[in-house]
Short mmCIF file of C-alpha atoms and ligand atoms in Angstrom, two decimals:
data_model
loop_
_atom_site.label_atom_id
_atom_site.label_comp_id
_atom_site.label_asym_id
_atom_site.label_seq_id
_atom_site.Cartn_x
_atom_site.Cartn_y
_atom_site.Cartn_z
CA MET G 1 0.00 0.00 0.00
CA LYS G 2 1.14 3.53 -0.71
CA LEU G 3 0.41 6.15 1.94
CA ASN G 4 1.32 9.82 2.12
CA ILE G 5 1.71 10.74 5.76
CA ALA G 6 1.94 14.32 7.01
CA VAL G 7 4.23 14.46 10.03
CA LEU G 8 3.74 17.32 12.50
CA PRO G 9 6.25 16.91 15.36
CA GLY G 10 5.28 20.17 17.13
CA ASP G 11 6.93 21.29 20.38
CA GLY G 12 8.65 19.95 23.49
CA ILE G 13 9.11 16.17 23.38
CA GLY G 14 7.01 15.99 20.18
CA PRO G 15 9.96 15.72 17.74
CA GLU G 16 11.66 12.99 19.81
CA VAL G 17 8.62 10.75 20.10
CA ILE G 18 7.58 11.36 16.49
CA ASN G 19 11.03 10.29 15.28
CA GLN G 20 10.51 6.90 16.92
CA ALA G 21 7.05 6.53 15.40
CA VAL G 22 8.41 7.31 11.93
CA LYS G 23 11.20 4.79 12.51
CA VAL G 24 8.57 2.17 13.35
CA LEU G 25 6.48 2.96 10.27
CA LYS G 26 9.60 2.68 8.11
CA ALA G 27 10.26 -0.75 9.62
CA ILE G 28 6.68 -1.77 8.81
CA ALA G 29 7.08 -0.51 5.23
CA GLN G 30 10.28 -2.51 4.86
CA LYS G 31 8.90 -5.69 6.39
CA PHE G 32 5.52 -5.69 4.62
CA ASN G 33 6.51 -4.05 1.35
CA HIS G 34 4.57 -0.81 1.64
CA LYS G 35 5.50 2.64 0.47
CA PHE G 36 5.05 5.34 3.08
CA ASN G 37 6.04 8.92 2.15
CA PHE G 38 6.55 11.33 5.03
CA THR G 39 6.23 15.12 4.67
CA GLU G 40 7.06 17.21 7.74
CA SER G 41 5.43 20.53 8.67
CA PHE G 42 5.53 22.97 11.57
CA VAL G 43 2.68 23.29 14.05
CA GLY G 44 2.23 24.94 17.45
CA GLY G 45 4.89 27.06 19.13
CA ILE G 46 7.62 26.29 16.62
CA ALA G 47 5.26 27.33 13.82
CA ILE G 48 4.56 30.61 15.65
CA ASP G 49 8.32 31.22 15.88
CA LYS G 50 8.91 30.39 12.21
CA THR G 51 5.83 31.89 10.56
CA GLY G 52 3.81 33.85 13.12
CA SER G 53 0.94 31.35 13.00
CA PRO G 54 0.39 28.15 15.03
CA LEU G 55 -1.17 26.54 11.94
CA PRO G 56 0.51 27.92 8.80
CA GLU G 57 -1.27 27.54 5.45
CA GLU G 58 1.50 25.22 4.23
CA THR G 59 0.89 22.85 7.17
CA LEU G 60 -2.85 22.75 6.57
CA ASN G 61 -2.26 22.07 2.85
CA ASN G 62 0.15 19.26 3.68
CA CYS G 63 -2.48 17.69 5.96
CA GLN G 64 -5.26 18.11 3.39
CA ASN G 65 -3.13 16.48 0.70
CA SER G 66 -2.09 13.49 2.83
CA ASP G 67 -3.79 10.18 3.56
CA ALA G 68 -3.05 10.44 7.28
CA ILE G 69 -1.48 12.81 9.79
CA LEU G 70 0.94 11.84 12.52
CA PHE G 71 0.90 14.51 15.21
CA GLY G 72 3.39 14.96 18.07
CA THR G 73 2.67 17.41 20.88
CA ILE G 74 2.31 21.19 21.19
CA GLY G 75 2.67 23.87 23.83
CA ASP G 76 5.36 25.68 25.77
CA PRO G 77 5.14 27.91 28.87
CA LYS G 78 6.88 30.70 26.97
CA TYR G 79 3.54 31.40 25.21
CA ASP G 80 1.51 31.42 28.44
CA ASP G 81 1.00 35.18 28.31
CA PHE G 82 -0.11 35.14 24.67
CA GLU G 83 -3.76 35.86 23.95
CA ILE G 84 -5.70 32.58 23.88
CA LYS G 85 -6.22 32.80 20.10
CA ASN G 86 -2.49 33.06 19.41
CA ARG G 87 -1.30 30.19 21.58
CA PRO G 88 0.32 26.99 20.22
CA GLU G 89 -2.77 24.93 21.19
CA GLN G 90 -4.71 26.79 18.48
CA GLY G 91 -2.59 24.93 15.94
CA LEU G 92 -4.21 21.68 17.01
CA LEU G 93 -7.68 23.05 17.68
CA LYS G 94 -7.85 24.78 14.27
CA LEU G 95 -6.52 21.68 12.54
CA ARG G 96 -9.20 19.51 14.18
CA LYS G 97 -11.88 21.98 13.06
CA GLU G 98 -10.57 22.64 9.54
CA LEU G 99 -10.27 18.91 8.85
CA GLY G 100 -13.59 18.07 10.52
CA LEU G 101 -11.98 15.58 12.91
CA TYR G 102 -15.16 15.02 14.89
CA ALA G 103 -14.32 11.86 16.85
CA ASN G 104 -11.30 11.26 19.02
CA ILE G 105 -10.84 7.62 19.96
CA ARG G 106 -8.76 6.82 23.05
CA PRO G 107 -8.33 3.16 24.02
CA ILE G 108 -7.34 2.31 27.60
CA THR G 109 -5.90 -1.06 28.64
CA ALA G 110 -4.04 -2.35 31.68
CA TYR G 111 -0.78 -3.95 30.54
CA LYS G 112 -0.09 -6.98 32.72
CA PRO G 113 3.65 -6.35 33.30
CA LEU G 114 2.96 -2.71 34.19
CA MET G 115 0.06 -3.08 36.58
CA HIS G 116 2.30 -2.39 39.57
CA LYS G 117 3.06 1.03 38.01
CA SER G 118 -0.52 2.19 38.36
CA PRO G 119 -1.45 3.97 41.59
CA ILE G 120 -4.63 1.86 41.52
CA LYS G 121 -4.57 -1.68 43.00
CA GLU G 122 -3.87 -4.49 40.52
CA LYS G 123 -7.01 -6.39 41.46
CA VAL G 124 -9.08 -3.35 40.46
CA ILE G 125 -7.50 -2.69 37.07
CA VAL G 126 -6.74 -6.23 35.86
CA ASN G 127 -8.47 -6.90 32.50
CA THR G 128 -9.50 -3.28 32.04
CA ASP G 129 -10.21 -2.62 28.39
CA PHE G 130 -12.35 0.29 27.26
CA ILE G 131 -12.39 2.99 24.60
CA ILE G 132 -13.32 6.62 25.03
CA TYR G 133 -15.13 8.25 22.11
CA ARG G 134 -14.64 11.98 22.65
CA GLU G 135 -16.51 14.51 20.48
CA LEU G 136 -13.78 16.75 19.07
CA ASN G 137 -15.25 19.50 16.91
CA SER G 138 -17.73 21.29 19.13
CA GLY G 139 -18.86 21.99 22.69
CA ILE G 140 -17.24 24.50 25.02
CA TYR G 141 -13.94 24.31 23.14
CA TYR G 142 -15.45 25.98 20.08
CA GLY G 143 -18.49 27.90 21.42
CA ASP G 144 -18.64 31.67 21.63
CA LYS G 145 -16.18 32.97 24.27
CA ASN G 146 -14.95 36.31 25.49
CA THR G 147 -13.36 38.30 28.30
CA SER G 148 -14.81 41.72 29.11
CA GLU G 149 -12.74 44.83 28.42
CA ASP G 150 -12.04 45.46 32.10
CA GLY G 151 -10.84 41.85 32.39
CA LYS G 152 -13.27 41.20 35.24
CA SER G 153 -15.62 38.75 33.57
CA ALA G 154 -15.43 36.06 30.94
CA TYR G 155 -17.58 33.36 29.40
CA ASP G 156 -17.28 30.20 27.32
CA THR G 157 -20.36 28.75 25.67
CA CYS G 158 -21.10 25.06 25.38
CA PHE G 159 -23.16 24.57 22.22
CA TYR G 160 -24.12 21.31 20.52
CA GLN G 161 -26.30 20.44 17.57
CA ALA G 162 -28.17 17.17 17.14
CA GLU G 163 -26.26 16.17 14.02
CA GLU G 164 -22.90 16.60 15.76
CA ILE G 165 -24.00 14.22 18.51
CA ASP G 166 -25.57 11.72 16.10
CA LYS G 167 -22.44 11.52 13.99
CA ILE G 168 -20.08 10.44 16.77
CA ALA G 169 -22.81 8.38 18.45
CA HIS G 170 -23.09 6.19 15.34
CA LEU G 171 -19.33 5.60 15.38
CA ALA G 172 -19.35 4.72 19.07
CA PHE G 173 -22.34 2.35 18.74
CA LYS G 174 -20.66 0.63 15.77
CA ALA G 175 -17.53 0.10 17.90
CA ALA G 176 -19.60 -1.22 20.82
CA LYS G 177 -21.29 -3.70 18.46
CA THR G 178 -17.92 -5.29 17.69
CA ARG G 179 -16.90 -5.33 21.39
CA ARG G 180 -18.78 -6.18 24.59
CA LYS G 181 -21.90 -4.33 23.40
CA LYS G 182 -22.01 -1.78 26.20
CA LEU G 183 -22.07 1.96 25.63
CA THR G 184 -21.93 4.47 28.49
CA LEU G 185 -22.87 8.05 27.77
CA VAL G 186 -21.09 10.37 30.20
CA ASP G 187 -22.82 13.73 30.69
CA LYS G 188 -24.18 16.12 33.30
CA SER G 189 -27.84 15.92 32.38
CA ASN G 190 -28.97 16.89 35.90
CA VAL G 191 -27.60 20.40 35.24
CA LEU G 192 -26.77 21.06 31.58
CA GLU G 193 -29.15 21.53 28.65
CA THR G 194 -26.53 20.27 26.21
CA SER G 195 -26.28 17.06 28.23
CA ARG G 196 -30.04 16.61 28.00
CA LEU G 197 -29.74 16.95 24.23
CA TRP G 198 -26.94 14.34 24.24
CA ARG G 199 -29.14 11.89 26.19
CA ASN G 200 -32.10 12.29 23.85
CA ARG G 201 -30.03 11.91 20.71
CA VAL G 202 -28.07 8.94 22.01
CA LYS G 203 -31.30 7.15 22.99
CA LYS G 204 -32.58 7.80 19.47
CA VAL G 205 -29.41 6.70 17.67
CA GLY G 206 -29.28 3.66 19.97
CA GLN G 207 -32.57 2.40 18.49
CA SER G 208 -30.59 1.41 15.38
CA TYR G 209 -28.28 -0.73 17.53
CA PRO G 210 -30.69 -2.85 19.59
CA ASP G 211 -27.99 -5.32 20.65
CA VAL G 212 -25.95 -2.57 22.37
CA LYS G 213 -26.96 -1.82 25.97
CA ILE G 214 -26.88 1.89 26.85
CA PHE G 215 -25.86 3.20 30.28
CA PHE G 216 -26.01 6.82 31.42
CA LEU G 217 -23.58 8.27 33.92
CA HIS G 218 -23.02 11.79 35.20
CA ILE G 219 -19.47 13.02 34.74
CA ASP G 220 -18.79 13.38 38.48
CA ASN G 221 -19.88 9.81 39.12
CA ALA G 222 -18.02 8.56 36.02
CA ALA G 223 -14.80 10.15 37.27
CA MET G 224 -15.15 8.06 40.42
CA GLN G 225 -16.34 4.83 38.74
CA LEU G 226 -13.37 4.92 36.40
CA ILE G 227 -11.07 4.51 39.40
CA ILE G 228 -13.11 2.14 41.57
CA ASN G 229 -14.46 -0.11 38.83
CA PRO G 230 -12.76 0.52 35.47
CA ARG G 231 -13.53 -2.99 34.19
CA LYS G 232 -17.21 -2.24 33.89
CA PHE G 233 -16.65 0.12 30.95
CA ASP G 234 -16.60 -0.95 27.31
CA VAL G 235 -17.28 2.10 25.11
CA ILE G 236 -17.55 5.51 26.77
CA LEU G 237 -19.16 8.23 24.66
CA THR G 238 -18.86 11.82 25.79
CA GLU G 239 -18.57 15.46 24.79
CA ASN G 240 -15.37 17.35 24.13
CA LEU G 241 -14.33 18.72 27.54
CA PHE G 242 -15.49 15.72 29.59
CA GLY G 243 -13.59 13.45 27.18
CA ASP G 244 -10.42 15.50 27.53
CA ILE G 245 -10.52 15.23 31.32
CA LEU G 246 -11.66 11.60 31.58
CA SER G 247 -9.00 10.35 29.17
CA ASP G 248 -6.12 11.84 31.18
CA GLU G 249 -7.66 10.34 34.30
CA ALA G 250 -8.08 6.96 32.60
CA SER G 251 -4.45 6.88 31.50
CA VAL G 252 -3.33 6.26 35.10
CA ILE G 253 -4.83 2.79 34.76
CA SER G 254 -2.12 1.88 32.24
CA GLY G 255 0.61 3.10 34.56
CA SER G 256 1.75 6.09 32.51
CA ILE G 257 0.12 8.69 30.32
CA GLY G 258 3.04 7.88 28.01
CA LEU G 259 1.14 4.77 26.87
CA SER G 260 -2.11 6.37 25.72
CA ALA G 261 -2.60 6.63 21.97
CA SER G 262 -5.41 8.19 19.98
CA ALA G 263 -7.02 8.45 16.57
CA SER G 264 -9.06 11.43 15.40
CA ILE G 265 -11.52 10.65 12.65
CA GLY G 266 -13.04 12.95 10.05
CA ASP G 267 -14.90 12.36 6.79
CA ASN G 268 -11.83 13.01 4.67
CA SER G 269 -8.93 13.10 7.11
CA VAL G 270 -7.51 11.05 9.94
CA LEU G 271 -4.98 12.14 12.55
CA PHE G 272 -3.06 10.03 15.06
CA GLU G 273 -1.48 11.46 18.19
CA PRO G 274 -0.47 10.60 21.76
CA ILE G 275 -2.85 12.00 24.35
CA HIS G 276 -0.04 13.42 26.51
CA SER G 277 1.27 16.95 26.28
CA SER G 278 4.61 18.44 25.23
CA TYR G 279 6.47 18.21 28.59
CA PRO G 280 8.94 20.98 27.78
CA GLN G 281 10.97 20.11 30.90
CA TYR G 282 11.83 16.70 29.31
CA ALA G 283 12.50 18.05 25.81
CA GLY G 284 15.84 17.20 24.24
CA LYS G 285 16.77 14.74 27.02
CA ASN G 286 15.89 11.58 25.08
CA ILE G 287 13.89 10.21 28.03
CA ALA G 288 10.28 10.79 26.94
CA ASN G 289 8.17 7.67 26.48
CA PRO G 290 7.54 7.15 22.75
CA LEU G 291 5.06 4.28 23.22
CA ALA G 292 1.89 6.39 23.01
CA THR G 293 3.01 7.77 19.64
CA ILE G 294 4.18 4.35 18.46
CA LEU G 295 0.84 2.84 19.49
CA SER G 296 -0.85 5.65 17.56
CA THR G 297 0.91 4.29 14.44
CA ALA G 298 -0.72 0.91 15.17
CA MET G 299 -4.08 2.70 15.12
CA LEU G 300 -3.06 4.36 11.83
CA LEU G 301 -2.21 1.02 10.24
CA GLU G 302 -5.44 -0.56 11.50
CA HIS G 303 -7.43 2.37 10.11
CA PHE G 304 -6.17 1.38 6.65
CA ASN G 305 -7.06 -2.25 7.36
CA LEU G 306 -3.40 -3.21 7.76
CA HIS G 307 -4.21 -5.46 10.72
CA GLU G 308 -1.21 -7.74 10.50
CA GLU G 309 0.99 -4.65 10.46
CA GLY G 310 -0.86 -3.12 13.43
CA ASP G 311 -0.39 -6.39 15.34
CA ALA G 312 3.32 -6.36 14.50
CA VAL G 313 3.64 -2.93 16.14
CA ARG G 314 1.60 -3.98 19.19
CA ASN G 315 3.59 -7.20 19.63
CA ALA G 316 6.85 -5.30 19.45
CA VAL G 317 5.57 -2.81 22.04
CA ASP G 318 4.54 -5.72 24.30
CA GLN G 319 8.03 -7.18 23.96
CA SER G 320 9.71 -3.88 24.82
CA ILE G 321 7.57 -3.75 27.97
CA GLU G 322 8.26 -7.39 28.80
CA TYR G 323 12.02 -6.92 28.48
CA ASN G 324 11.83 -3.66 30.40
CA ILE G 325 13.23 -1.68 27.48
CA THR G 326 11.28 1.32 28.70
CA THR G 327 11.85 4.97 29.58
CA PRO G 328 12.13 6.24 33.18
CA ASP G 329 8.38 6.83 33.61
CA LEU G 330 7.98 3.04 33.47
CA ASN G 331 11.42 1.91 34.49
CA SER G 332 12.89 3.24 37.71
CA THR G 333 16.08 1.18 37.50
CA LYS G 334 19.42 2.60 36.38
CA LYS G 335 19.08 0.43 33.27
CA TYR G 336 16.20 2.45 31.85
CA ALA G 337 16.13 2.89 28.08
CA HIS G 338 16.27 6.18 26.22
CA THR G 339 13.53 7.33 23.86
CA SER G 340 15.61 6.42 20.82
CA ASP G 341 16.54 2.97 22.26
CA VAL G 342 12.86 2.10 22.63
CA GLY G 343 12.16 3.16 19.02
CA GLU G 344 15.15 1.22 17.82
CA PHE G 345 14.25 -1.95 19.72
CA ILE G 346 10.68 -1.86 18.40
CA SER G 347 11.64 -1.22 14.77
CA ASP G 348 14.43 -3.83 14.89
CA TYR G 349 12.03 -6.34 16.44
CA ILE G 350 9.51 -5.72 13.66
CA ILE G 351 12.15 -6.36 11.00
CA ASP G 352 13.92 -9.30 12.62
CA LYS G 353 12.48 -10.60 15.91
CA LYS G 354 14.88 -13.46 16.36
CA SER G 355 18.17 -11.63 16.23
CA VAL G 356 16.88 -8.77 18.42
CA LEU G 357 15.70 -11.14 21.13
CA TYR G 358 18.94 -13.10 20.87
CA HIS G 359 20.89 -9.92 21.65
CA VAL G 360 18.57 -8.87 24.47
CA GLU G 361 18.78 -12.28 26.11
CA ASN G 362 22.56 -12.21 25.85
CA ILE G 363 22.66 -8.79 27.45
CA ASP G 364 20.61 -10.18 30.33
CA LEU G 365 23.15 -12.98 30.69
CA GLY G 366 25.97 -10.44 30.64
CA GLN G 367 27.33 -11.90 27.39
CA SER G 368 26.80 -8.97 25.10
CA THR G 369 26.84 -5.20 25.38
CA ILE G 370 25.12 -4.16 22.21
CA ILE G 371 21.61 -4.41 20.98
C1 IPM A 401 -5.67 16.73 24.18
C2 IPM A 401 -5.01 18.01 24.63
C3 IPM A 401 -5.59 19.18 23.84
C4 IPM A 401 -7.06 19.27 24.16
C5 IPM A 401 -4.88 20.52 24.08
C6 IPM A 401 -3.39 20.43 23.79
C7 IPM A 401 -5.49 21.64 23.31
O1 IPM A 401 -5.14 18.18 26.00
O2 IPM A 401 -5.59 16.40 23.00
O3 IPM A 401 -6.25 16.06 25.03
O4 IPM A 401 -7.46 19.90 25.16
O5 IPM A 401 -7.85 18.72 23.41
MG1 MG A 402 -6.01 16.55 27.00
#
């Protein structure tokens, strides 16, 4: 298969983790005989520095002319005093809107060898496996907002239309159908009008999926249930802001936010990105966890029905975890791996499992010093 992939590394640790993801995709192309072309563009703070805009025209064109987008991370405290509309985050928010990326899909699993890394007890998180479907093009993120001239008052409006809810609801119900057939709508319908609209629409859309059982949960209760009983969730459907918050919370189940991948789906574009932020304090140190971005490439491959390829990435990630070839967030020993080591292990493993494992096992036996 031939794929043109726009690569937007962004700020902070973005370029380091994106490099590993590109390495992994190149290994997949080599192993499975695909042709992936990568075209890099600026986004976020670096784009502001280079062009004055967090989403330059050239970057948007690159994304519009590509089959998929691989996105790193954006943001840096040096822009904290900038007006909200000129901050690096606008690069991502405008991109999501311009490309109509209406659904953000965030899977959460508990990896067996990492369960001790989670602050939650193993017996609570074991076998956790759910997906958050977060609406990404509307709600309070994009509603009318303003600060008064005297700076003493401000507002943000949460606005939703039926068709926006229906569109992502269909996607989420379709996913639930192929899974454990449970969909939980997370809202705040005891207080918010928009949440009442969400409930009505989801009940209506659900009529087309009679085999999927619908549950309704208020966001405050959901935030608690996610920690005390995460196994009960299968597909969580929610609006933009609740989805942003819940997905960071959910990532603690996996042991590190550095493991959480995501796919953003539109009618004509797809974007893949880690859910974590740009961690400027880690930038350039080669210690950021690249697994979330690498797992986002697995989602990219699966989106194009390259399931064997997606599995190859996931298996290699599992092996890196099993052999403890992981960055300091997951590995507190002195033998932690650097960002680039993790990317190298995973891409080498994809190309030639046997010789990579041979070397790793020899290192463990003290018989070799190179991977
Ligand atoms: C995310 C991020 C973004 C969001 C920021 C960087 C604008 O937190 O993708 O979850 O709030 O959507
Ligand atoms: Mg977020």
